[in-house]
Short mmCIF file of C-alpha atoms in Angstrom, two decimals:
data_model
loop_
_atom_site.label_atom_id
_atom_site.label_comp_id
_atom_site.label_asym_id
_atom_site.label_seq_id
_atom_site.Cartn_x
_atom_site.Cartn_y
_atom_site.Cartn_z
CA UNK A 1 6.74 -20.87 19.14
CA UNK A 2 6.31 -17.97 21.74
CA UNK A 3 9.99 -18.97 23.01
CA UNK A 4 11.58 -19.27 19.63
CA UNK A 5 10.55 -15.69 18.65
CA UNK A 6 11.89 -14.50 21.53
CA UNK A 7 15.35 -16.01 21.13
CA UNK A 8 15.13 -14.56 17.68
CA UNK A 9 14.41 -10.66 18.86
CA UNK A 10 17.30 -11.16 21.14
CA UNK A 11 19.49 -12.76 18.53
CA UNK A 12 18.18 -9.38 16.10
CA UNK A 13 18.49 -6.99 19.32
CA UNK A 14 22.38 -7.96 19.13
CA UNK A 15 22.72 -6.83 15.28
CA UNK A 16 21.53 -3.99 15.14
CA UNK A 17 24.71 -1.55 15.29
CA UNK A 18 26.36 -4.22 12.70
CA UNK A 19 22.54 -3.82 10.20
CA UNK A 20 22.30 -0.12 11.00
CA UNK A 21 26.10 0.92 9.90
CA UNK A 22 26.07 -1.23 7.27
CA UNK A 23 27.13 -0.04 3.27
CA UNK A 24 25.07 0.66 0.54
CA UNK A 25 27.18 -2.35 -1.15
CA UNK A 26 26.52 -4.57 1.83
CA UNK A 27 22.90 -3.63 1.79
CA UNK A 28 22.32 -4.00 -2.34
CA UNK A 29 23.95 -7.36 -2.03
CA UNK A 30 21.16 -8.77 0.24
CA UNK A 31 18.75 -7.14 -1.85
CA UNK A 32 20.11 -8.94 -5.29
CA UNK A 33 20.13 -12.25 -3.49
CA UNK A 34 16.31 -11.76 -3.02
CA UNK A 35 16.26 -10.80 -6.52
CA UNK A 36 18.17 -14.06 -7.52
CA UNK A 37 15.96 -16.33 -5.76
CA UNK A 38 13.13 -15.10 -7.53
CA UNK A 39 14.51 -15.64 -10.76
CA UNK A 40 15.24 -19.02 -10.62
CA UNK A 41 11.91 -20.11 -8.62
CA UNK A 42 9.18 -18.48 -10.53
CA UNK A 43 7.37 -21.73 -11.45
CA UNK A 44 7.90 -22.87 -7.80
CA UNK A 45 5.87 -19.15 -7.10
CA UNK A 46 3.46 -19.86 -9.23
CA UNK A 47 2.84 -22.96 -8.29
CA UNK A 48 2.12 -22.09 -4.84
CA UNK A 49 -0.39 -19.13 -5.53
CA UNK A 50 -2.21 -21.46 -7.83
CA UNK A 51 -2.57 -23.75 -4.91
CA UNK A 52 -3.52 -21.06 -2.33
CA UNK A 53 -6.01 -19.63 -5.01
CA UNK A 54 -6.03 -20.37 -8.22
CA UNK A 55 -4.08 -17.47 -9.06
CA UNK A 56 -3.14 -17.35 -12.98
CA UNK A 57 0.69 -17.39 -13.82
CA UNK A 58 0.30 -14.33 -15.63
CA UNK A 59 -1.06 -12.37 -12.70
CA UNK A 60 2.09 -13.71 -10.47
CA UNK A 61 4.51 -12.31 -12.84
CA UNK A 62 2.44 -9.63 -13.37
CA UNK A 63 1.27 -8.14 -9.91
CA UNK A 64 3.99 -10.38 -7.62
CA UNK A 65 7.35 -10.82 -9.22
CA UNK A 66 7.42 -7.82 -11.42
CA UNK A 67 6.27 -5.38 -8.49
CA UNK A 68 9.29 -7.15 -6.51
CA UNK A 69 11.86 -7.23 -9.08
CA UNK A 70 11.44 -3.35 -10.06
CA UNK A 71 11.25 -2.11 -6.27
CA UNK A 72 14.52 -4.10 -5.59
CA UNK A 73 16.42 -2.08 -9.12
CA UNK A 74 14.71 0.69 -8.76
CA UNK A 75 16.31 0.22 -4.51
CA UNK A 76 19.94 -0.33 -5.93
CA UNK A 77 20.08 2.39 -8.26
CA UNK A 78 19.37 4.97 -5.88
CA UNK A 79 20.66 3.21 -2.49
CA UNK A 80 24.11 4.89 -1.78
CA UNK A 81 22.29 8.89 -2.52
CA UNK A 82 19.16 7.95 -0.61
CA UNK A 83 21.83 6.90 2.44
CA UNK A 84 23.87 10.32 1.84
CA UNK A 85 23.38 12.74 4.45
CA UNK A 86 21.23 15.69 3.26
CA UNK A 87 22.42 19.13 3.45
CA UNK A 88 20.07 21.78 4.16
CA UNK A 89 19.54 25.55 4.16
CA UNK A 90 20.79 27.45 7.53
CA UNK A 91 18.76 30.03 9.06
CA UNK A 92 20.32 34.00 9.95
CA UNK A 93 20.28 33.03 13.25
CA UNK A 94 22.19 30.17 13.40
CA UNK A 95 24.86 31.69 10.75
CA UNK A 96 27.79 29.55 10.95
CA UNK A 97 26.08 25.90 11.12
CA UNK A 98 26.08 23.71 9.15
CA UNK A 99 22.56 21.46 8.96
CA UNK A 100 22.26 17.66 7.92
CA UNK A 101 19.78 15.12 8.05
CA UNK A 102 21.23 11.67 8.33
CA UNK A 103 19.29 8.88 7.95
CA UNK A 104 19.84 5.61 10.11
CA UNK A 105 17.47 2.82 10.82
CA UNK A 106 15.11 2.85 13.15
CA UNK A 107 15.79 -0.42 14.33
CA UNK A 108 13.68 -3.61 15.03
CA UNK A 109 11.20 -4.05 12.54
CA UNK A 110 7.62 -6.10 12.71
CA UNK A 111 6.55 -6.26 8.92
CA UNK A 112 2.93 -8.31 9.16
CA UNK A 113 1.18 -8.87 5.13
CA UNK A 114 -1.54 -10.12 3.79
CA UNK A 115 -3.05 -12.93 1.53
CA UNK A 116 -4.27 -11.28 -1.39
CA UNK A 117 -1.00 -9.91 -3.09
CA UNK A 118 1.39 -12.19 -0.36
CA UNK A 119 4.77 -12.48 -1.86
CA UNK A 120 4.26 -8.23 -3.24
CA UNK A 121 3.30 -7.16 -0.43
CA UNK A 122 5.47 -8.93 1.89
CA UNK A 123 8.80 -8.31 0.01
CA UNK A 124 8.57 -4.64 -1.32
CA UNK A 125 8.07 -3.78 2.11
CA UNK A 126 11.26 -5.74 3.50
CA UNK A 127 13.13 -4.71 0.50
CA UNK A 128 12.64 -1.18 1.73
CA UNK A 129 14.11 -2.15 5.49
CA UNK A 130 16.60 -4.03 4.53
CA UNK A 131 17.62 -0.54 2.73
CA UNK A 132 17.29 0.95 5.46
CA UNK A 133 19.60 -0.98 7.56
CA UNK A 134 17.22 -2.72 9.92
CA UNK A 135 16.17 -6.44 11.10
CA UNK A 136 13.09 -7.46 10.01
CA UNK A 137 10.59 -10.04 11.47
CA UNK A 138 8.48 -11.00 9.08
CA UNK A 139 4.84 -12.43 9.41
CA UNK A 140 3.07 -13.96 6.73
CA UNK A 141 -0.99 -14.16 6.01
CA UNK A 142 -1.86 -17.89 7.31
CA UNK A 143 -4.59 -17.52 4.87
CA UNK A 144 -2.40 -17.92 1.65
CA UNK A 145 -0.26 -20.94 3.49
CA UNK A 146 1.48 -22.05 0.26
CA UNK A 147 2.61 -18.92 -0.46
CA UNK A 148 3.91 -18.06 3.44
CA UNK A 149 6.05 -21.63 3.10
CA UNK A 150 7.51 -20.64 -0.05
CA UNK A 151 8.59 -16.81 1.85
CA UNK A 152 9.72 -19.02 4.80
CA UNK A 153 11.93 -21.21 2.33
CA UNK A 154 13.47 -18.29 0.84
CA UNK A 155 14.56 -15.82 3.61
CA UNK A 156 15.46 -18.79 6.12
CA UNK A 157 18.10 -19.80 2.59
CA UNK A 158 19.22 -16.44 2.61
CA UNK A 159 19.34 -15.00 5.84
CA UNK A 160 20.43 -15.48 9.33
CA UNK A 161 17.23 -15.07 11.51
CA UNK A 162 19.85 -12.31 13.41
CA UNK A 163 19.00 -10.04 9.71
CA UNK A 164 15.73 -11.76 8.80
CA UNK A 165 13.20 -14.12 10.41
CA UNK A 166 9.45 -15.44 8.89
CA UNK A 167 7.37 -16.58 12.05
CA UNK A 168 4.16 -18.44 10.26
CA UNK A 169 1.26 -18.99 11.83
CA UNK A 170 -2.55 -17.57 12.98
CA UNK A 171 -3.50 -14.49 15.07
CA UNK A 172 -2.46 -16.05 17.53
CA UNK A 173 1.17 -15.45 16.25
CA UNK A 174 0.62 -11.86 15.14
CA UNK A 175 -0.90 -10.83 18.51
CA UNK A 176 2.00 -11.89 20.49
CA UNK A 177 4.09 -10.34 18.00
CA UNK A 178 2.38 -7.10 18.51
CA UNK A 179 3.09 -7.80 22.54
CA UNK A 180 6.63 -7.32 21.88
CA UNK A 181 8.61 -3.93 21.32
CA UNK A 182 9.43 -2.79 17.98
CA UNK A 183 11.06 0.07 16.60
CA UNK A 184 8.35 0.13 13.81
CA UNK A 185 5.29 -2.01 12.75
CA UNK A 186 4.58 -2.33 8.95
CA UNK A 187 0.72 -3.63 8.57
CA UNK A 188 -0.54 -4.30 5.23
CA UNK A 189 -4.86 -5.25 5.64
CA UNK A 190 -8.08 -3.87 6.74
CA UNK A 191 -9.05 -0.49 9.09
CA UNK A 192 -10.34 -2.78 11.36
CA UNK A 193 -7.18 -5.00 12.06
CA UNK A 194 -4.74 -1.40 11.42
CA UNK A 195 -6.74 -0.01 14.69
CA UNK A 196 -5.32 -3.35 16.65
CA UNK A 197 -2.17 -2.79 15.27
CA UNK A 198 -1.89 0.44 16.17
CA UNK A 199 -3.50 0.74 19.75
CA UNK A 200 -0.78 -2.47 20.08
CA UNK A 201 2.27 -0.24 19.03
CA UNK A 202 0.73 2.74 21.68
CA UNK A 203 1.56 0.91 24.09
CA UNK A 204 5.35 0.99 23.11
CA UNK A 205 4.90 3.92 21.00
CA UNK A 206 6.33 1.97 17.79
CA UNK A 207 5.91 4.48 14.45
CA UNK A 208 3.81 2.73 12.34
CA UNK A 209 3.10 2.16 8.80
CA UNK A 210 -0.66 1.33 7.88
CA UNK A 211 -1.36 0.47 4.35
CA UNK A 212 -5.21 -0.24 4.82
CA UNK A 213 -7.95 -0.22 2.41
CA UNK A 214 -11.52 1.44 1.83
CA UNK A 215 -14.16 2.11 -0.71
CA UNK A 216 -12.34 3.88 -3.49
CA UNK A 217 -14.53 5.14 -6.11
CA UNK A 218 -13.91 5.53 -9.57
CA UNK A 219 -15.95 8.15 -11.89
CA UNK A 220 -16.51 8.07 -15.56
CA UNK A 221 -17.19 11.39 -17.25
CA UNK A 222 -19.30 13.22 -19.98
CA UNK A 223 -16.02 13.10 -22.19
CA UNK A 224 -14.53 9.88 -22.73
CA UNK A 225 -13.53 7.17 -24.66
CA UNK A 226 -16.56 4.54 -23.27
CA UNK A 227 -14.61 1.14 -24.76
CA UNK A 228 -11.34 2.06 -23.61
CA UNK A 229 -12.25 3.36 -20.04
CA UNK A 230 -14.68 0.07 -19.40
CA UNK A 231 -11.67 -1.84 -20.65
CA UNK A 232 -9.05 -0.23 -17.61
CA UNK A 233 -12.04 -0.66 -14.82
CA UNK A 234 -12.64 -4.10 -15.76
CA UNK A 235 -8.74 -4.78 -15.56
CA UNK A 236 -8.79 -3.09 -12.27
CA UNK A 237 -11.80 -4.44 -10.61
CA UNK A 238 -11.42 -8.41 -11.94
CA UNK A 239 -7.66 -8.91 -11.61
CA UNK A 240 -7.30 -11.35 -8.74
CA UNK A 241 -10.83 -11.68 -8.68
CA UNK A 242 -11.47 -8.06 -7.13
CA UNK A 243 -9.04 -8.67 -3.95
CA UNK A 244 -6.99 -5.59 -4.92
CA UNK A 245 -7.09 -2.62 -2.06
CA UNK A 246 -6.95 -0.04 -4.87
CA UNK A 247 -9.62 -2.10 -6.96
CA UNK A 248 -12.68 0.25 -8.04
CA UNK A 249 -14.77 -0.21 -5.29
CA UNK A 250 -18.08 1.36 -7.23
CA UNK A 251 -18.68 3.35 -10.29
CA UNK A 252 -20.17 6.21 -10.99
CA UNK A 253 -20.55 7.12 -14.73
CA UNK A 254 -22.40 10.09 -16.07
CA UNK A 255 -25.78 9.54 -17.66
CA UNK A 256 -24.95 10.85 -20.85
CA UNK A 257 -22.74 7.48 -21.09
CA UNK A 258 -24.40 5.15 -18.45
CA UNK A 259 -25.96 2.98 -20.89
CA UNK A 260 -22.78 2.63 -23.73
CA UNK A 261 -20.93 2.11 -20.76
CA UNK A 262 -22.83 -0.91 -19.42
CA UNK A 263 -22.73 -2.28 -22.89
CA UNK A 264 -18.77 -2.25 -23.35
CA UNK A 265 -18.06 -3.29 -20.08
CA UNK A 266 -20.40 -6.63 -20.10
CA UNK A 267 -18.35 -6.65 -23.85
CA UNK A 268 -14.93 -6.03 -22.29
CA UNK A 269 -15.50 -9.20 -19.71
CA UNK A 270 -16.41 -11.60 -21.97
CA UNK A 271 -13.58 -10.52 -24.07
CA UNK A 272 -11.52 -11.24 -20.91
CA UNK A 273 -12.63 -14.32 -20.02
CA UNK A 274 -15.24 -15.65 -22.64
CA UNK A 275 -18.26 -16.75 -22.27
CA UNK A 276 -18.12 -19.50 -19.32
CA UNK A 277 -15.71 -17.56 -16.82
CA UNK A 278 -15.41 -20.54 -14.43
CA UNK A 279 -13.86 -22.16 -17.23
CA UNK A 280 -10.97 -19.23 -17.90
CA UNK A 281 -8.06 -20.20 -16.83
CA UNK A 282 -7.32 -16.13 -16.28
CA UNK A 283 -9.77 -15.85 -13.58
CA UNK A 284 -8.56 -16.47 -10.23
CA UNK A 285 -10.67 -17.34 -6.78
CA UNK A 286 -11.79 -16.03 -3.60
CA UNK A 287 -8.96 -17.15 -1.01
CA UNK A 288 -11.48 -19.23 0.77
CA UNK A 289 -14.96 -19.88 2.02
CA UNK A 290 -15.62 -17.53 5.16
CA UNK A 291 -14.68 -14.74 2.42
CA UNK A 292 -16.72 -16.59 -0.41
CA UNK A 293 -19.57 -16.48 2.32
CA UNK A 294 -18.84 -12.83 3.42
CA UNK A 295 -18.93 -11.62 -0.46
CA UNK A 296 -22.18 -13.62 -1.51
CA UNK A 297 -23.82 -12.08 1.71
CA UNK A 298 -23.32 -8.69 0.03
CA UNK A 299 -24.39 -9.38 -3.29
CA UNK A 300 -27.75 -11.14 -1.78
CA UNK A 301 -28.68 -8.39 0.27
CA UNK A 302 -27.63 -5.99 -2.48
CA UNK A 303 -30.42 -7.79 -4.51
CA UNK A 304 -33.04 -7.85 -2.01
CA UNK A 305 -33.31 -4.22 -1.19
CA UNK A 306 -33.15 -3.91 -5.05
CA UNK A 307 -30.68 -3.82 -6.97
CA UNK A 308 -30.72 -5.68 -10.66
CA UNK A 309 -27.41 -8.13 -11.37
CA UNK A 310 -26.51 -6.48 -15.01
CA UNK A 311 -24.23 -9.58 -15.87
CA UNK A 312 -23.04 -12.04 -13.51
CA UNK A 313 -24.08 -13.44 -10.25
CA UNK A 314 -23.19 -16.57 -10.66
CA UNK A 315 -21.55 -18.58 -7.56
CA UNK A 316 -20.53 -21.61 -6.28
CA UNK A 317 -19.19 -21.90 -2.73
CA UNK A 318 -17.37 -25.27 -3.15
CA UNK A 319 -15.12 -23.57 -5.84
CA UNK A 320 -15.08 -20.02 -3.93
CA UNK A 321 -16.23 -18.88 -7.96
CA UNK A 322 -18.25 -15.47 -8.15
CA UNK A 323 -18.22 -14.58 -11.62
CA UNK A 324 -17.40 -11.22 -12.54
CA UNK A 325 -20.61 -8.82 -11.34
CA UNK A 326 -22.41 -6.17 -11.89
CA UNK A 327 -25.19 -4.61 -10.22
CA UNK A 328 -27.02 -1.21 -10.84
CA UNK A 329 -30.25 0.61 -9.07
CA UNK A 330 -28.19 0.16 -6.26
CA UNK A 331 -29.05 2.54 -3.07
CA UNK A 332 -26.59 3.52 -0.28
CA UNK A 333 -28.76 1.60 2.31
CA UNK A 334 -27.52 -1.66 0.36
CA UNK A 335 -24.21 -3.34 3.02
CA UNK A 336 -22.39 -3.32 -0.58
CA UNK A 337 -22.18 0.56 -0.58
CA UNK A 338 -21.29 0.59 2.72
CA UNK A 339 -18.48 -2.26 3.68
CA UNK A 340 -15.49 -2.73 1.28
CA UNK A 341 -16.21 -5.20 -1.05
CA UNK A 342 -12.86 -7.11 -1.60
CA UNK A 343 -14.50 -9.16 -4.47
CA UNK A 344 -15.38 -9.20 -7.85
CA UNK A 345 -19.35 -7.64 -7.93
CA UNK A 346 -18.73 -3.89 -8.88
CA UNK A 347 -22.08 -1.40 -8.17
CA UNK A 348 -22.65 0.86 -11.03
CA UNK A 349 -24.63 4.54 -10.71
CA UNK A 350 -25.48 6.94 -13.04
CA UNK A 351 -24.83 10.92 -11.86
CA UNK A 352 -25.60 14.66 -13.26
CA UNK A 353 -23.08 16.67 -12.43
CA UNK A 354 -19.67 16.69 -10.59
CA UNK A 355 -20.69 18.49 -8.00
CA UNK A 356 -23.13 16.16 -6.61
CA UNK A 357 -20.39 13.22 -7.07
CA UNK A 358 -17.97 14.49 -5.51
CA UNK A 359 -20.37 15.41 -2.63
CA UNK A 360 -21.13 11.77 -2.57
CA UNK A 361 -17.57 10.36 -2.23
CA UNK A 362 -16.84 13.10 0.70
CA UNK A 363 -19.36 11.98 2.75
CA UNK A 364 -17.58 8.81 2.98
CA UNK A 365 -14.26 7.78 4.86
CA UNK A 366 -11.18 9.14 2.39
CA UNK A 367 -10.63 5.87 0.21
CA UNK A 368 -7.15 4.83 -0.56
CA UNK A 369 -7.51 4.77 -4.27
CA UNK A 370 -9.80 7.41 -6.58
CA UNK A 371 -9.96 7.32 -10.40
CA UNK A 372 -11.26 9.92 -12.69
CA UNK A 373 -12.05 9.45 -16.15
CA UNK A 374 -12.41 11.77 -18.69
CA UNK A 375 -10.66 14.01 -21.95
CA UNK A 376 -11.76 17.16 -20.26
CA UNK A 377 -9.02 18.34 -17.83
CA UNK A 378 -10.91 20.93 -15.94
CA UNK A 379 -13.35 18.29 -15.18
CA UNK A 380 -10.88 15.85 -13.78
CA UNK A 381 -9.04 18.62 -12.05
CA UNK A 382 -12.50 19.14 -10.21
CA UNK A 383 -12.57 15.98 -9.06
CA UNK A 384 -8.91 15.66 -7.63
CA UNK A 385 -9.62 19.06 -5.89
CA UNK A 386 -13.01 18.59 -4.62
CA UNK A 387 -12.00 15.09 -2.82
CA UNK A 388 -9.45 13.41 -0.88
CA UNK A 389 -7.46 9.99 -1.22
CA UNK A 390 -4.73 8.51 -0.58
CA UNK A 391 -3.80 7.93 -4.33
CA UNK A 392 -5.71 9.37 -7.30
CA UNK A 393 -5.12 7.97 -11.02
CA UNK A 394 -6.71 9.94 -14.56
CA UNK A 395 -8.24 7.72 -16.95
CA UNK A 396 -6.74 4.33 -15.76
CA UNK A 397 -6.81 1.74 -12.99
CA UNK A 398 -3.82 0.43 -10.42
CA UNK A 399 -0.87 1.81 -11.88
CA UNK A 400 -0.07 4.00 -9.20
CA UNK A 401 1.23 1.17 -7.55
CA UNK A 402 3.98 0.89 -10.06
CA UNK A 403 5.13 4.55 -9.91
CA UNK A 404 8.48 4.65 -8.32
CA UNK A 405 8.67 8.10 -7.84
CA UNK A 406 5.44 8.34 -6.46
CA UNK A 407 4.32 7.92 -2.05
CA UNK A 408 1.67 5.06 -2.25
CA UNK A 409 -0.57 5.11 1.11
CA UNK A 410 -3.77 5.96 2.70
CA UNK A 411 -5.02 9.03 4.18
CA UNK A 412 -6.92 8.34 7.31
CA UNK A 413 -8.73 5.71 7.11
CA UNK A 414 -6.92 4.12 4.63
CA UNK A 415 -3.50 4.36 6.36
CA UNK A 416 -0.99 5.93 7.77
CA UNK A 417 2.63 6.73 5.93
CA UNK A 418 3.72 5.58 2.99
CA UNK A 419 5.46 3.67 0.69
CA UNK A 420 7.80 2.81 -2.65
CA UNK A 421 10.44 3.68 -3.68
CA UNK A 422 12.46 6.19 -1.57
CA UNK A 423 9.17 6.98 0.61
CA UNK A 424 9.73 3.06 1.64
CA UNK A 425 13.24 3.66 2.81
CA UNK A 426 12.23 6.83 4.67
CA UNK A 427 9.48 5.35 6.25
CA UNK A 428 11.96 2.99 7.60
CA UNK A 429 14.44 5.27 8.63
CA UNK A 430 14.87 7.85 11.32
CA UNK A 431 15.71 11.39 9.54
CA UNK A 432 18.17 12.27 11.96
CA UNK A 433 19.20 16.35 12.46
CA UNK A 434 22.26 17.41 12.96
CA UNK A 435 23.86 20.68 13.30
CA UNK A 436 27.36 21.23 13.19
CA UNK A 437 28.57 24.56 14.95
CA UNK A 438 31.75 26.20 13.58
CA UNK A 439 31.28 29.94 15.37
CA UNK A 440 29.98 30.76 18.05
CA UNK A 441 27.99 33.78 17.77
CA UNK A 442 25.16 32.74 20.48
CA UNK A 443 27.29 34.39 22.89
CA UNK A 444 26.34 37.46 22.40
CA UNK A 445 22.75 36.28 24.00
CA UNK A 446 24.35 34.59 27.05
CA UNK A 447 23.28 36.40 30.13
CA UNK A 448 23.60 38.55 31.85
CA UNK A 449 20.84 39.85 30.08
CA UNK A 450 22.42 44.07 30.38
CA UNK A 451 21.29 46.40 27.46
CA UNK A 452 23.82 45.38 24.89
CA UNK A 453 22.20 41.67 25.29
CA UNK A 454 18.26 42.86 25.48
CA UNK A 455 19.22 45.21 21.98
CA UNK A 456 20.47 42.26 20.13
CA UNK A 457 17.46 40.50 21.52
CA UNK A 458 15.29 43.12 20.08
CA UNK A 459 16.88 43.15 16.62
CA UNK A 460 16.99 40.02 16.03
CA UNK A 461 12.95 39.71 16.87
CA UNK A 462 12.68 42.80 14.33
CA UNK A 463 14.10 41.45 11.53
CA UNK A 464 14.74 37.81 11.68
#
C-alpha cells in the first residue's frame, strides 16, 4: 500500500502544471462526469449507506446526493468568473499599477472525510479542488466501508489516479498519508483528530482546512411558535440518528415555554417515527458498536448524577438502536454537557434571561453551529452578538449547510477555513498578487537620498 501511494504522488507531482492551467471548460467537464455518475447509481448509493448504517433512502438523497449535486451546479455556473483574475483598487503611491489577484491551485491536495455524511462530505470538498485546478488524494472513513468502495468505484471509473486517487484503508493509511508533503490537507472529523492533522501538516507547513465539530447549542425563546420550533430541532438533532456536526448539541428553552416545549417535541417524534422507533424505517443507526458503547456511556452517567430520561432511552447494542432521547435536570458536571455527543439523546434546560445563556455558551469552546429561536429580533440579535460560532441559523436547524453563498466552518475549535461554494474554491486556491507597473514614478525615491529626495519623502508621509 505504502509503495503504491507513493507511485501515485509522483504520478500527481508530474500533473500538476497540466491540472493547474487547465480551463474552466476542462475543469466543469470533470465536475459533470461526477455529476453523471451519481445520477445513474443512486440505488447503488443507497444501497451501500443502508449497509454501512441503516441509513434511510430519503436521507441519502436528501443530505448526500442533493448536497453533491447542487455544490457541483452551483460550481459550473460560477467557474470561469471565480477563475478570472480580480482587479483591485491602487493606492496614491503606487499610481500607475495596475493590481490583480490571480488565483491558481495550490497544488497537491490530501482531502481525508468521515463516516457520518461519507459520500457529502467527501465529494463537495473534491468538487471544490478539482475547481481549483489541483490533484486530489482522497481518503475515505474505513468506518462506513460500503460507502468508501462505492467512492473508490467511481473516481478510479472516472479518473486517472495522475487527477484523482481514493487510498482506503485504517489510520494506519491516513497517518502515512499525513507523513507525506501536501500543498493542502482538507480534514473533515473531531478537534481531537484536527490537532493530529494539523501538528502533521507543521511539519511541512501544508495550509489546512479543518471542518471539526463541538457542542453547538441551540436556544428557544420567550417568543415563539413552540410546535413549529420543536418540529426544526427534532429534524436537526434525529436526522442520521444525531451524527450531524451542526446537530443541536443541547437546548436551552426559556421557562415561560419549557414545559409546552417538552410536550410538542415528545409529540413531534412520535409523529416522526411513531410509536415503536426501532421499527421506522426513517430512523437510521449508530455506525457501529465502540460508538454505540461510547454514546450509552453518556446517557448512563447522565442518569446517575441525575438527570430524568423525558422520552426515550431505549437501547440495544446488537442493533447499535438508541431511540430518540431526551433528558432534563441535567447539570454541567454530567460527561454529556461536556463531550460532544454525536448521537441521538439531546439535554434540555430551562433559562431566565439571555444574559445568563449566553454567559453559559461563552464559557464553552466556540461551537461550530448556534441556533436561536424566537419572533423577537432584538432578542435573537442578542444572542448572535453576545456569542461566537462558526455558523449561526434564526429559527431553524442545518440549513446553513445548504447556503451557497454562505462560508461554512468552525471558529477555533471547531475549525479552521472554510467552505462552499466559492469559499471552497478559494480555500483551495492560492490568491496570487500581482502588480503590473506601467510608470515609473519610484524614481524619484531612489537614492541618493539629497533634499529633493528626503522632501518627497516627507510629503508623501504627510499626506498619503
Amino acid at each position: 500500500m505504502e509503495d503504491h501511494i507513493l507511485e501515485v504522488l509522483a504520478l500527481q507531482k508530474t500533473a500538476l502544471l497540466r491540472l493547474s492551467t487547465s480551463s474552466a471548460e476542462e475543469r466543469t467537464a470533470k465536475l459533470r462526469k461526477i455529476e453523471s455518475y451519481l445520477l445513474q447509481h443512486k440505488e447503488e448509493l443507497c444501497d451501500v449507506m443502508y449497509q454501512d448504517f441503516k441509513k434511510p433512502a430519503s436521507e441519502v438523497v436528501i443530505a448526500e446526493m442533493l448536497g453533491v449535486k447542487r455544490e457541483i451546479n452551483h460550481t459550473i455556473k460560477h467557474l470561469k468568473s471565480w477563475m478570472k483574475p480580480k482587479s483591485v483598487s491602487t493606492p496614491l503611491m503606487l499610481l500607475g499599477t495596475k493590481g490583480l489577484v490571480q488565483y491558481e491551485a495550490k497544488g497537491l491536495c490530501l482531502i481525508i472525510s468521515p463516516w457520518n455524511y461519507p459520500f457529502n462530505l467527501s465529494i463537495c470538498p473534491l468538487v471544490h479542488a478539482i475547481a481549483a485546478g489541483n490533484a486530489v488524494i482522497l481518503k475515505p472513513s474505513e468506518l462506513s466501508p460500503n460507502t468508501s468502495g462505492f467512492i473508490k468505484k467511481m473516481i478510479s471509473s472516472l479518473f486517472d489516479k495522475s487527477e484523482v486517487a481514493v487510498f482506503e484503508g485504517d489510520a494506519a493509511v491516513s497517518s502515512f498519508l499525513l507523513e507525506q508533503k501536501f500543498d493542502h490537507i482538507f480534514f473533515t472529523g473531531s478537534p481531537a483528530i484536527g490537532k493530529v492533522v494539523m501538528a502533521a501538516a507543521a511539519k511541512h507547513l501544508t495550509s489546512v482546512t479543518l471542518e471539526l465539530g463541538g457542542k453547538s447549542p441551540a436556544i428557544v425563546g420567550p417568543d415563539v411558535n413552540v410546535e413549529e420550533a420543536a418540529a426544526k430541532i427534532a429534524w436537526g438533532k434525529f436526522l442520521n440518528n444525531g451524527q450531524t456536526c451542526i446537530a443541536p448539541d443541547y437546548l436551552y428553552v426559556h421557562e415561560k415555554n419549557y414545559y409546552s416545549f417538552l410536550q410538542a417535541l415528545e409529540a413531534t417524534v412520535e409523529t416522526f417515527y411513531g410509536a415503536n422507533v426501532a421499527k421506522s424505517k426513517d430512523y437510521a443507526r449508530i455506525v457501529n458498536r465502540r460508538h454505540f458503547d461510547r454514546i450509552a456511556s453518556l446517557l448512563e452517567d447522565a442518569k446517575e448524577k441525575g438527570a430524568q430520561v423525558l422520552f426515550g432511552g431505549i437501547t440495544d447494542a446488537d442493533d447499535c438502536f438508541i431511540s430518540p432521547t431526551v433528558l432534563t435536570n441535567c447539570t454541567p458536571d454530567m460527561n454529556i454537557l461536556q463531550e460532544e455527543i454525536f448521537g441521538p439523546i439531546l439535554p434540555i434546560m430551562s433559562f431566565k434571561d439571555e444574559f445568563q445563556v449566553t454567559a453559559d455558551i461563552r464559557s464553552g469552546d466556540k461551537p461550530l453551529a448556534l441556533y436561536v429561536f424566537s419572533t423577537n429580533t432584538e432578542f435573537n440579535q442578542y444572542v448572535l452578538n453576545n456569542t461566537s460560532s462558526g455558523t449561526s441559523v434564526v429559527n431553524d436547524c442545518l440549513i446553513q449547510f445548504g447556503h451557497n453563498e454562505l462560508p461554512f466552518g468552525g471558529v477555533n475549535h471547531s475549525g479552521i477555513g472554510k467552505s462552499g461554494g466559492h469559499y471552497g474554491f478559494v480555500e483551495f486556491s492560492n490568491q496570487k498578487s500581482v502588480v503590473i507597473q506601467r510608470t515609473n514614478l519610484l524614481k524619484n525615491f531612489y537614492p541618493p537620498y539629497g533634499v529633493k529626495v528626503r522632501w518627497m519623502i516627507d510629503f508623501v508621509l504627510k499626506w498619503l
